mmCIF file of C-alpha atoms in Angstrom:
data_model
loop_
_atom_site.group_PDB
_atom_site.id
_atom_site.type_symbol
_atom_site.label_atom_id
_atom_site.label_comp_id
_atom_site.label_asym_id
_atom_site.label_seq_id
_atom_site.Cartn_x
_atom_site.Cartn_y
_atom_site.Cartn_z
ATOM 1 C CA UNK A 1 88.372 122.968 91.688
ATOM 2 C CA UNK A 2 87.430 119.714 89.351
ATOM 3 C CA UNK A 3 90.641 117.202 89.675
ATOM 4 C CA UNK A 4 91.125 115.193 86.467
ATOM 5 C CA UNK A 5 91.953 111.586 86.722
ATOM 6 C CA UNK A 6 94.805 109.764 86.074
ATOM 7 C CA UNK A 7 94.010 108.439 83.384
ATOM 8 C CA UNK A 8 94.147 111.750 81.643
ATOM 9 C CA UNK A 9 97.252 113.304 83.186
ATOM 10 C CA UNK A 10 99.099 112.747 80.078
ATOM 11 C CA UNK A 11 97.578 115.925 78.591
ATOM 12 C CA UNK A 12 99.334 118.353 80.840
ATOM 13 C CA UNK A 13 102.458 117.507 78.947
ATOM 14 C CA UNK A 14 100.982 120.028 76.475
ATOM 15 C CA UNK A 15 100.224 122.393 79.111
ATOM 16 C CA UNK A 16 103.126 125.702 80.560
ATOM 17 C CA UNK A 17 105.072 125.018 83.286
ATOM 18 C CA UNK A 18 107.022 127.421 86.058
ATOM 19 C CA UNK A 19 110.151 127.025 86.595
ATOM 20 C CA UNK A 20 112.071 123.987 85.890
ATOM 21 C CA UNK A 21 109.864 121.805 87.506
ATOM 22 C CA UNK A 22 106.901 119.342 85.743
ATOM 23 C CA UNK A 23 103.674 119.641 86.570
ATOM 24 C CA UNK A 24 102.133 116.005 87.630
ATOM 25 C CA UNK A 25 98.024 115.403 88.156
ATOM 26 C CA UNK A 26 96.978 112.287 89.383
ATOM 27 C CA UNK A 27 94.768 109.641 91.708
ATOM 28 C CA UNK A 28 95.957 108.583 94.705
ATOM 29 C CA UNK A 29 94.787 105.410 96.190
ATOM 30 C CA UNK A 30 92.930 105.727 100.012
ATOM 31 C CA UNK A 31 95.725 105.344 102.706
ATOM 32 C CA UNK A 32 93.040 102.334 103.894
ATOM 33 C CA UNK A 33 92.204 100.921 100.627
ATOM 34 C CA UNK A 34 90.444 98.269 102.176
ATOM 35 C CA UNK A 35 87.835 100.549 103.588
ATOM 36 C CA UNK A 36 87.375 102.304 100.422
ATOM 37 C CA UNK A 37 85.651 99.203 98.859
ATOM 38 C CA UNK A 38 83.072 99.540 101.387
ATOM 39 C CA UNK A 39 79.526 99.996 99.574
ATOM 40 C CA UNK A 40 78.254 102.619 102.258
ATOM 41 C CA UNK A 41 79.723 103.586 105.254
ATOM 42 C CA UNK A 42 77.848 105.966 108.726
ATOM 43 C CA UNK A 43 79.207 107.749 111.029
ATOM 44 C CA UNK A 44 78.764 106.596 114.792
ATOM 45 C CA UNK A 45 78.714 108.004 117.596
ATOM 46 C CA UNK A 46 82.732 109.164 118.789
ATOM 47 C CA UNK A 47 83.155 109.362 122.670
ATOM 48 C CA UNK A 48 85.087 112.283 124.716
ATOM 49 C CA UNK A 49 84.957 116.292 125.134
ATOM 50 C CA UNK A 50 85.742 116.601 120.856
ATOM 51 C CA UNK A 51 84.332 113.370 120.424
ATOM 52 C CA UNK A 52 80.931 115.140 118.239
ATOM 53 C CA UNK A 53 82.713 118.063 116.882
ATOM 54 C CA UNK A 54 85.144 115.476 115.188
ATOM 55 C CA UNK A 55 81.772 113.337 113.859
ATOM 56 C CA UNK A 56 80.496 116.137 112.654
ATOM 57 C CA UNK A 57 83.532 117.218 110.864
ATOM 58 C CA UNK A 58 83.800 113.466 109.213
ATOM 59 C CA UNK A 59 80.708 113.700 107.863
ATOM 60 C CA UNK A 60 81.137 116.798 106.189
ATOM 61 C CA UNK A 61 83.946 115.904 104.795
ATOM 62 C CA UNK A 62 82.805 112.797 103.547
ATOM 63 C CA UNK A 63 79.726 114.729 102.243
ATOM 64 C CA UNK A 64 81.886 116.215 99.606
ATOM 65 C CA UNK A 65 83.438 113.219 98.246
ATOM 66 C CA UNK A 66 82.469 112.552 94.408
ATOM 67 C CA UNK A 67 82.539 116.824 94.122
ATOM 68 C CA UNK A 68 85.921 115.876 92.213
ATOM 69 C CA UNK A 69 84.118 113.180 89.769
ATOM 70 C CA UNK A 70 85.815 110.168 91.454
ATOM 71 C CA UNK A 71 84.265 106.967 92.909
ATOM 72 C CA UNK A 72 84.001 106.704 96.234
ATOM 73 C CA UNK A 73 82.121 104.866 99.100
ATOM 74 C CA UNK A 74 78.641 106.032 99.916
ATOM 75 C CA UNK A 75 77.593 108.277 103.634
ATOM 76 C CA UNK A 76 74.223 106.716 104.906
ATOM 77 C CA UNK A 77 72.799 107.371 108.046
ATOM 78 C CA UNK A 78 73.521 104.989 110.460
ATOM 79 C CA UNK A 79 70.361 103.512 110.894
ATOM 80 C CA UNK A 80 70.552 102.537 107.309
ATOM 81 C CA UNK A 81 72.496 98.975 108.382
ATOM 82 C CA UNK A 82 76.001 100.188 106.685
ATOM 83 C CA UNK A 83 78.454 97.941 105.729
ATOM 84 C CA UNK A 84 80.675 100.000 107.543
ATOM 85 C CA UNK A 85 79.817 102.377 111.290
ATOM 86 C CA UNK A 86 82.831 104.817 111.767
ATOM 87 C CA UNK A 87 83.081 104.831 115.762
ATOM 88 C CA UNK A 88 85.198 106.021 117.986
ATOM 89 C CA UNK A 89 86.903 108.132 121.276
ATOM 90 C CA UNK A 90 88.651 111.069 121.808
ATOM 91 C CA UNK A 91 90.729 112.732 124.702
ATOM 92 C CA UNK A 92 92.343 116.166 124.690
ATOM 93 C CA UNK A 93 95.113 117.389 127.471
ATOM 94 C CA UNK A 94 95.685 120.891 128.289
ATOM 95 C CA UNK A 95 98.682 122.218 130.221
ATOM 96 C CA UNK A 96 99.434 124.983 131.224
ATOM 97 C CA UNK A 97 103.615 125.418 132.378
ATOM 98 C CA UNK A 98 104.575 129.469 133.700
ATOM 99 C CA UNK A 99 107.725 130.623 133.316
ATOM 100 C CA UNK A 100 109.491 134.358 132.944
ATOM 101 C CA UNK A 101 111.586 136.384 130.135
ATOM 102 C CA UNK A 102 113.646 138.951 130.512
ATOM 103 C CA UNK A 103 112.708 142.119 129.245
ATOM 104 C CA UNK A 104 114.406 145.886 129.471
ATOM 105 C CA UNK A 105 113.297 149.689 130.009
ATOM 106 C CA UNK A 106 115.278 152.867 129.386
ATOM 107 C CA UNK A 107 115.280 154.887 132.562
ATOM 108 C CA UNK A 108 117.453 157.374 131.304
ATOM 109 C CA UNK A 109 117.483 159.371 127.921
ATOM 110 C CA UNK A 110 119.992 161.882 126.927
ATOM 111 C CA UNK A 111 119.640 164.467 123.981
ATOM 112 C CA UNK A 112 116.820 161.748 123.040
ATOM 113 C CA UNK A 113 119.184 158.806 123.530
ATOM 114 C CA UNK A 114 118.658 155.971 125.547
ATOM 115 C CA UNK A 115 121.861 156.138 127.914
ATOM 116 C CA UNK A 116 120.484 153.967 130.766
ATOM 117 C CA UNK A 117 118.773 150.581 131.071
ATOM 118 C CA UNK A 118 117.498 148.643 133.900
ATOM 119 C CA UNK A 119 116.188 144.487 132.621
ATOM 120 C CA UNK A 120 112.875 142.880 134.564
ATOM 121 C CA UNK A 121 111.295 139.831 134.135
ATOM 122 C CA UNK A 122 107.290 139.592 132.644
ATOM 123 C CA UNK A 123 105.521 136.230 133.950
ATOM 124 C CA UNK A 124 104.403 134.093 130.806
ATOM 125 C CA UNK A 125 102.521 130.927 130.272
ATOM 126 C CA UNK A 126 102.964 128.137 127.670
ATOM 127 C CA UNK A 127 100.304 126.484 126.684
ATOM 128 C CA UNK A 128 100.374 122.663 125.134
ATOM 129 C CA UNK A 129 97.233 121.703 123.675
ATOM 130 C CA UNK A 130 96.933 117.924 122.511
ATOM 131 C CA UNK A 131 93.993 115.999 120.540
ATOM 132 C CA UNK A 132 93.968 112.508 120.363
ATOM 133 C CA UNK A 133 91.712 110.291 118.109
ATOM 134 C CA UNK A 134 90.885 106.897 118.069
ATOM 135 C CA UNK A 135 88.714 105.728 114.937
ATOM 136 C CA UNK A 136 87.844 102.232 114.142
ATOM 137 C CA UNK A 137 85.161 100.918 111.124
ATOM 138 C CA UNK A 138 83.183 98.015 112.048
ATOM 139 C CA UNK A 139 81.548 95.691 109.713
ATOM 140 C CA UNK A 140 79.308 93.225 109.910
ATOM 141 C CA UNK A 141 80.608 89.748 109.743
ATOM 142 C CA UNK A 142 84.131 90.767 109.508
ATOM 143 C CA UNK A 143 87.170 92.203 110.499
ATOM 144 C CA UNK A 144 87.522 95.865 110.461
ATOM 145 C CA UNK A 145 89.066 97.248 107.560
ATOM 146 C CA UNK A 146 90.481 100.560 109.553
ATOM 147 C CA UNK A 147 91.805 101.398 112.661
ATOM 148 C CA UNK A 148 93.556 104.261 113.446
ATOM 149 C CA UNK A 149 94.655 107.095 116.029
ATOM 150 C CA UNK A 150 95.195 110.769 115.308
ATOM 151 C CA UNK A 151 96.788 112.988 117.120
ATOM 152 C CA UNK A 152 97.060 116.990 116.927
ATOM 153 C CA UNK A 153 99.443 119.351 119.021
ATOM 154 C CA UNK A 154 99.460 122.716 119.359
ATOM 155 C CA UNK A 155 102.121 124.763 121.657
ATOM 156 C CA UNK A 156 101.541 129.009 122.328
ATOM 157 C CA UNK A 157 103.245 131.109 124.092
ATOM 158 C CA UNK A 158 101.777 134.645 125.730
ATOM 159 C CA UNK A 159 103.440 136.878 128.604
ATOM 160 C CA UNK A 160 101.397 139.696 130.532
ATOM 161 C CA UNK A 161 102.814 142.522 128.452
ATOM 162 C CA UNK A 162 101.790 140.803 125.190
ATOM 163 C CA UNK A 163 99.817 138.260 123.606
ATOM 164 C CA UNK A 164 96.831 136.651 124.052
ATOM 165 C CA UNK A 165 95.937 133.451 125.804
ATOM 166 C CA UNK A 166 94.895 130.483 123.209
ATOM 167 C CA UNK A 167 91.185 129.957 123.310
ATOM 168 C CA UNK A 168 91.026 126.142 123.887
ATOM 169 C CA UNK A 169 87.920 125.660 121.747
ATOM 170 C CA UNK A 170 88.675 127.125 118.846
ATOM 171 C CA UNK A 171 92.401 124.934 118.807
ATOM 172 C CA UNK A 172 90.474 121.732 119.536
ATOM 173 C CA UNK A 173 87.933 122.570 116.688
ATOM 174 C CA UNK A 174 90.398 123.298 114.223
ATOM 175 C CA UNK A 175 91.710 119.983 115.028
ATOM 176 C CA UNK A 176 88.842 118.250 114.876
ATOM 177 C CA UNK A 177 88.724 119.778 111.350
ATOM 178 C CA UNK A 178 92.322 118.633 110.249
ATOM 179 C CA UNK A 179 91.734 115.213 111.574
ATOM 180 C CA UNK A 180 88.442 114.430 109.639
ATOM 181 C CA UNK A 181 90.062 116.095 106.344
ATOM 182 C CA UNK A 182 92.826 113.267 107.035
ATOM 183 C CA UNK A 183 90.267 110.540 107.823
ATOM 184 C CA UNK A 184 89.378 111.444 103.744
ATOM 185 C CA UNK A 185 91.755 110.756 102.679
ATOM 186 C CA UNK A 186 92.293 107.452 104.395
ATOM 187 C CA UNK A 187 88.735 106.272 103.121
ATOM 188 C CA UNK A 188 88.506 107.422 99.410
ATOM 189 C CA UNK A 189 91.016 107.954 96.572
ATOM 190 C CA UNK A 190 91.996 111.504 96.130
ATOM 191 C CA UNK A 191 93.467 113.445 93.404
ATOM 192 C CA UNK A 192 96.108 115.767 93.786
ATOM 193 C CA UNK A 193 97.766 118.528 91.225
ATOM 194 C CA UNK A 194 101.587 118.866 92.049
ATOM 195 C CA UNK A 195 105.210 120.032 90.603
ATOM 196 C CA UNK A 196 108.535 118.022 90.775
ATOM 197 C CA UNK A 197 111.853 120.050 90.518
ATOM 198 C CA UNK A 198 113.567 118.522 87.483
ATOM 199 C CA UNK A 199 117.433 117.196 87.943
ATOM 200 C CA UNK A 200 119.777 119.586 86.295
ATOM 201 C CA UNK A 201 123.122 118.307 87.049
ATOM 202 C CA UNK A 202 125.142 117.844 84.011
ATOM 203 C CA UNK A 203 128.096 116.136 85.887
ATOM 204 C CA UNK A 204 129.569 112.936 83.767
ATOM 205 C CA UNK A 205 127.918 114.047 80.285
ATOM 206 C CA UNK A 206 130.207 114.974 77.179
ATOM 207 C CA UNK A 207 129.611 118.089 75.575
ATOM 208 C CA UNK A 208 127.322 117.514 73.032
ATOM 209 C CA UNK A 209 125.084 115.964 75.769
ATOM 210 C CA UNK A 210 125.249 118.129 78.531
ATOM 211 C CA UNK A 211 124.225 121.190 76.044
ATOM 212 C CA UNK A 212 121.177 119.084 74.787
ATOM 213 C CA UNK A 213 120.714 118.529 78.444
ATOM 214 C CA UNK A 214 120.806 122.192 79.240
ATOM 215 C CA UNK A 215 118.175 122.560 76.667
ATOM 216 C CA UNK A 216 115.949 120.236 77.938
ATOM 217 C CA UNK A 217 115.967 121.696 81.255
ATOM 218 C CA UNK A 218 115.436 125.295 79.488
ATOM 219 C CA UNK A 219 112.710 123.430 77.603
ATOM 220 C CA UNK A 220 110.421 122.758 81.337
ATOM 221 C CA UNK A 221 109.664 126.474 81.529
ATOM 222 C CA UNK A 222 107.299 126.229 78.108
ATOM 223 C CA UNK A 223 107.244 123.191 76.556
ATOM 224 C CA UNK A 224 107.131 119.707 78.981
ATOM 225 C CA UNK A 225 106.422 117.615 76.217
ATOM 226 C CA UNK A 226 109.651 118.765 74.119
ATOM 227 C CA UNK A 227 111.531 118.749 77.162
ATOM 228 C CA UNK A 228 111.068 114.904 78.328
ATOM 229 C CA UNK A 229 111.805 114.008 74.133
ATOM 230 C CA UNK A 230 114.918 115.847 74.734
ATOM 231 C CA UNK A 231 115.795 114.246 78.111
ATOM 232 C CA UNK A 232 115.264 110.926 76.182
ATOM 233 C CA UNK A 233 117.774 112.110 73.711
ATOM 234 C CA UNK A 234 120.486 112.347 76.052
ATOM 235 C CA UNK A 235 119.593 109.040 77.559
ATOM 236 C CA UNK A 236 119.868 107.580 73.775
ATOM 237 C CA UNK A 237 123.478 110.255 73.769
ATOM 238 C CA UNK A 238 125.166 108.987 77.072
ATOM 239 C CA UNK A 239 122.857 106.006 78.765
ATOM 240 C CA UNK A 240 122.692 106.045 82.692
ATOM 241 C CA UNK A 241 123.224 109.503 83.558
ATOM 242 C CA UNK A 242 121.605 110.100 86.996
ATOM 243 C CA UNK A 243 119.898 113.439 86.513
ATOM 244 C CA UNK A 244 118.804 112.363 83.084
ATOM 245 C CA UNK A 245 117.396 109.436 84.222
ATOM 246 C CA UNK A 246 115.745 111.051 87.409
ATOM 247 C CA UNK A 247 113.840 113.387 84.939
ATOM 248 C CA UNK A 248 112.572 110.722 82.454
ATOM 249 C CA UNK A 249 111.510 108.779 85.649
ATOM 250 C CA UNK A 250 109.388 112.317 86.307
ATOM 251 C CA UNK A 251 108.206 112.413 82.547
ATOM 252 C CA UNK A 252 107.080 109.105 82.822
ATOM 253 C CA UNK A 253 104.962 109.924 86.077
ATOM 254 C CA UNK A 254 103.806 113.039 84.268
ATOM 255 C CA UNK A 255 102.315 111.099 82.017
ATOM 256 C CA UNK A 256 100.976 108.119 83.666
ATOM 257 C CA UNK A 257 103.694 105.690 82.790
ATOM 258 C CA UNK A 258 103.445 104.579 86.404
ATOM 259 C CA UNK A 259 105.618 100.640 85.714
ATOM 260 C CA UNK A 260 108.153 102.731 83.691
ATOM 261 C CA UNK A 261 108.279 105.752 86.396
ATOM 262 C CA UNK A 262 109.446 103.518 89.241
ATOM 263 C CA UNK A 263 111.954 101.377 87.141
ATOM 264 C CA UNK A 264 113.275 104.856 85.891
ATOM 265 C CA UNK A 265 113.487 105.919 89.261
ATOM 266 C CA UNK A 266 115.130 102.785 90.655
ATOM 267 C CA UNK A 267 117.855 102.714 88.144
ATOM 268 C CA UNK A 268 118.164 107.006 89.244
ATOM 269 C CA UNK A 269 118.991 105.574 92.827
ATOM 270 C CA UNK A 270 121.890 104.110 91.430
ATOM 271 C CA UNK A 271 123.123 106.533 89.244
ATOM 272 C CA UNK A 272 121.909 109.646 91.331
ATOM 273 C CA UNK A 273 123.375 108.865 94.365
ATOM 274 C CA UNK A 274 122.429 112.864 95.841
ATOM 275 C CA UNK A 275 118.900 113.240 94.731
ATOM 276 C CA UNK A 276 118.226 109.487 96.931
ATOM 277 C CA UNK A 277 115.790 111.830 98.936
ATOM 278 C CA UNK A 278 114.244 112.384 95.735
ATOM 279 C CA UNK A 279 114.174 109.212 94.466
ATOM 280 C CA UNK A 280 112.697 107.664 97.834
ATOM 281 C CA UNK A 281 109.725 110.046 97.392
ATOM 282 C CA UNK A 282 109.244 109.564 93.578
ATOM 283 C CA UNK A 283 109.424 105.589 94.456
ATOM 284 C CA UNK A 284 106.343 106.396 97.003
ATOM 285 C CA UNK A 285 104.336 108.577 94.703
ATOM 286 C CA UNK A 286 104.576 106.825 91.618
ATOM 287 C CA UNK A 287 103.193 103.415 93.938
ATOM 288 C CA UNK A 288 100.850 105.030 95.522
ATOM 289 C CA UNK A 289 99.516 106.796 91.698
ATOM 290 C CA UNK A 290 99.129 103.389 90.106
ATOM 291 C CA UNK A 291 97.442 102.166 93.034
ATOM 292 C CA UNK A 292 95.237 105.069 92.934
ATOM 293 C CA UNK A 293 94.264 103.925 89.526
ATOM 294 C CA UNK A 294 93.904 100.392 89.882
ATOM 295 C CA UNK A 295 91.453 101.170 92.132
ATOM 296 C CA UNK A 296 89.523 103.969 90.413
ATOM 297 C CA UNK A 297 88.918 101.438 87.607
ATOM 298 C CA UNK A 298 87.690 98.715 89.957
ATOM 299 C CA UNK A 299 85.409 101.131 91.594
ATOM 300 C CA UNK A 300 83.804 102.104 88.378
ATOM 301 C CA UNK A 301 83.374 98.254 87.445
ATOM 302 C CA UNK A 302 81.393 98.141 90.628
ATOM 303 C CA UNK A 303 77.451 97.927 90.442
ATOM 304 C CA UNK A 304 76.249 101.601 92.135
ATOM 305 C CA UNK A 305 74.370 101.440 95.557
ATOM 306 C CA UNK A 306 70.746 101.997 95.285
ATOM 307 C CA UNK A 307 67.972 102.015 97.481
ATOM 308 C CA UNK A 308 67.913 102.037 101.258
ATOM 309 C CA UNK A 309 68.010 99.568 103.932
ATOM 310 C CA UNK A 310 71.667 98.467 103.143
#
């Protein structure tokens, strides 16, 4: 699926919704935005028992970056003299702990009912299966722009009367897999397609408000656009209502209105006391969205790589 970027996520306003939620679609800026200003980055070698299961999974992953339209840096092969060689280790644990449960057999049955019991105990084993990753870029005449450790865990349980023993291989390369879709994310911007439960608390408005209110929530379902001009009518109705303000705060990240979103949403901590869970995440997403774009547009200002021998 083709993302759009944030720079067009105002049209979805005109778009249905489910629910009474908003439907947001925007860039995300690279956890290590550093790193993601790197011209052209390889893929080194990565020590330990997962250590080239996990390259290979980075490199496929970063394969697939500019399938979704957005800029991004460039995979050479290593002996191409990067700006940036992905390197690293990794170590996995396996233990194995036994213990017993309790289980229980009829031994007697009476007109086809079970009128005696007798309880055993079935050995078991629990497996804990742990991946760790350390990844580091290095560049050439400079510090590195990304440094990180990754970690995976995965716990099973099987006895001798059921279940099956985890295969070990499989886990680790399934990790492998989740890690290097993570280190994507670190190293490019990413878009992402999302919905945000609306507020609909009517607490503290008069009547005339909390009925336009009501309609505005109705309004989500069908109609976004309508919805967030009717939220901004209550606002104009009866200023600094929490809810209201929480869902202009969302309109305004719906639509791109990233400076507006988090002053929406800061005034929403202090008039929303119970959605402050909320908030704090609308706060994150709305930083890390206009970050996402600021750096879209610089990327696109940049010159493209060409050639080889970088």
């Amino acid at each position: 699926m083709r993302w759009w970027l944030a720079l067009g996520i105002g049209a979805m306003l005109s778009g249905p919704a489910t629910g009474e939620t908003l439907r947001v679609e925007g860039v995300f800026a690279a956890q290590a935005r550093e790193a993601s200003f790197l011209p052209t980055i390889a893929v080194g070698p990565i020590g330990g028992r997962e250590g080239e299961a996990l390259g290979e999974a980075i490199e496929r992953q970063l394969a697939k970056l500019g399938a979704d339209g957005l800029p991004h840096v460039q995979l050479v092969p290593p002996s191409l003299r990067p700006d940036g060689l992905l390197t690293g280790d990794t170590g996995i644990d396996v233990d194995d702990s036994d213990y017993t449960e309790a289980r229980e057999r009829c031994t007697e049955k009476k007109d086809g009912k079970c009128v005696a019991k007798q309880k055993y105990r079935v050995a078991c084993v629990r497996r804990t299966i742990a991946l760790r990753a350390d990844l580091r870029i290095a560049r050439t005449g400079g510090p590195s722009p990304y440094s990180t450790t990754k970690t995976r865990e995965d716990r099973s349980d099987w006895c001798e009367d059921r279940g099956v023993a985890t295969d070990v291989g499989f886990t680790a390369g399934s990790m492998a897999e989740s890690i290097a879709a993570e280190v994507r994310l670190d190293l490019a911007p990413h878009a992402e397609r999302y919905t945000i439960r609306v507020q609909e608390s009517r607490d503290g408005l008069p009547p005339d408000a909390a009925a336009r209110f009501r309609e505005a929530v109705r309004l989500t379902k069908h109609d976004p656009q309508a919805a967030c001009a009717a939220f901004a009518e209550v606002d104009r109705m009866a200023p600094d209502h929490g809810s209201t303000m929480f869902n202009l705060a969302l309109c305004a990240e719906a639509a791109g209105r990233y400076a507006e979103a988090g002053d929406r949403y800061a005034r929403a901590r202090l008039f929303a006391p119970k959605a402050g869970s909320e908030v704090s995440k609308g706060l994150g997403r709305v930083g890390a969205l206009a970050a996402g774009a600021e750096d879209v547009a610089a990327l696109r200002r940049r010159p493209p790589v060409r050639g080889t021998g970088f």
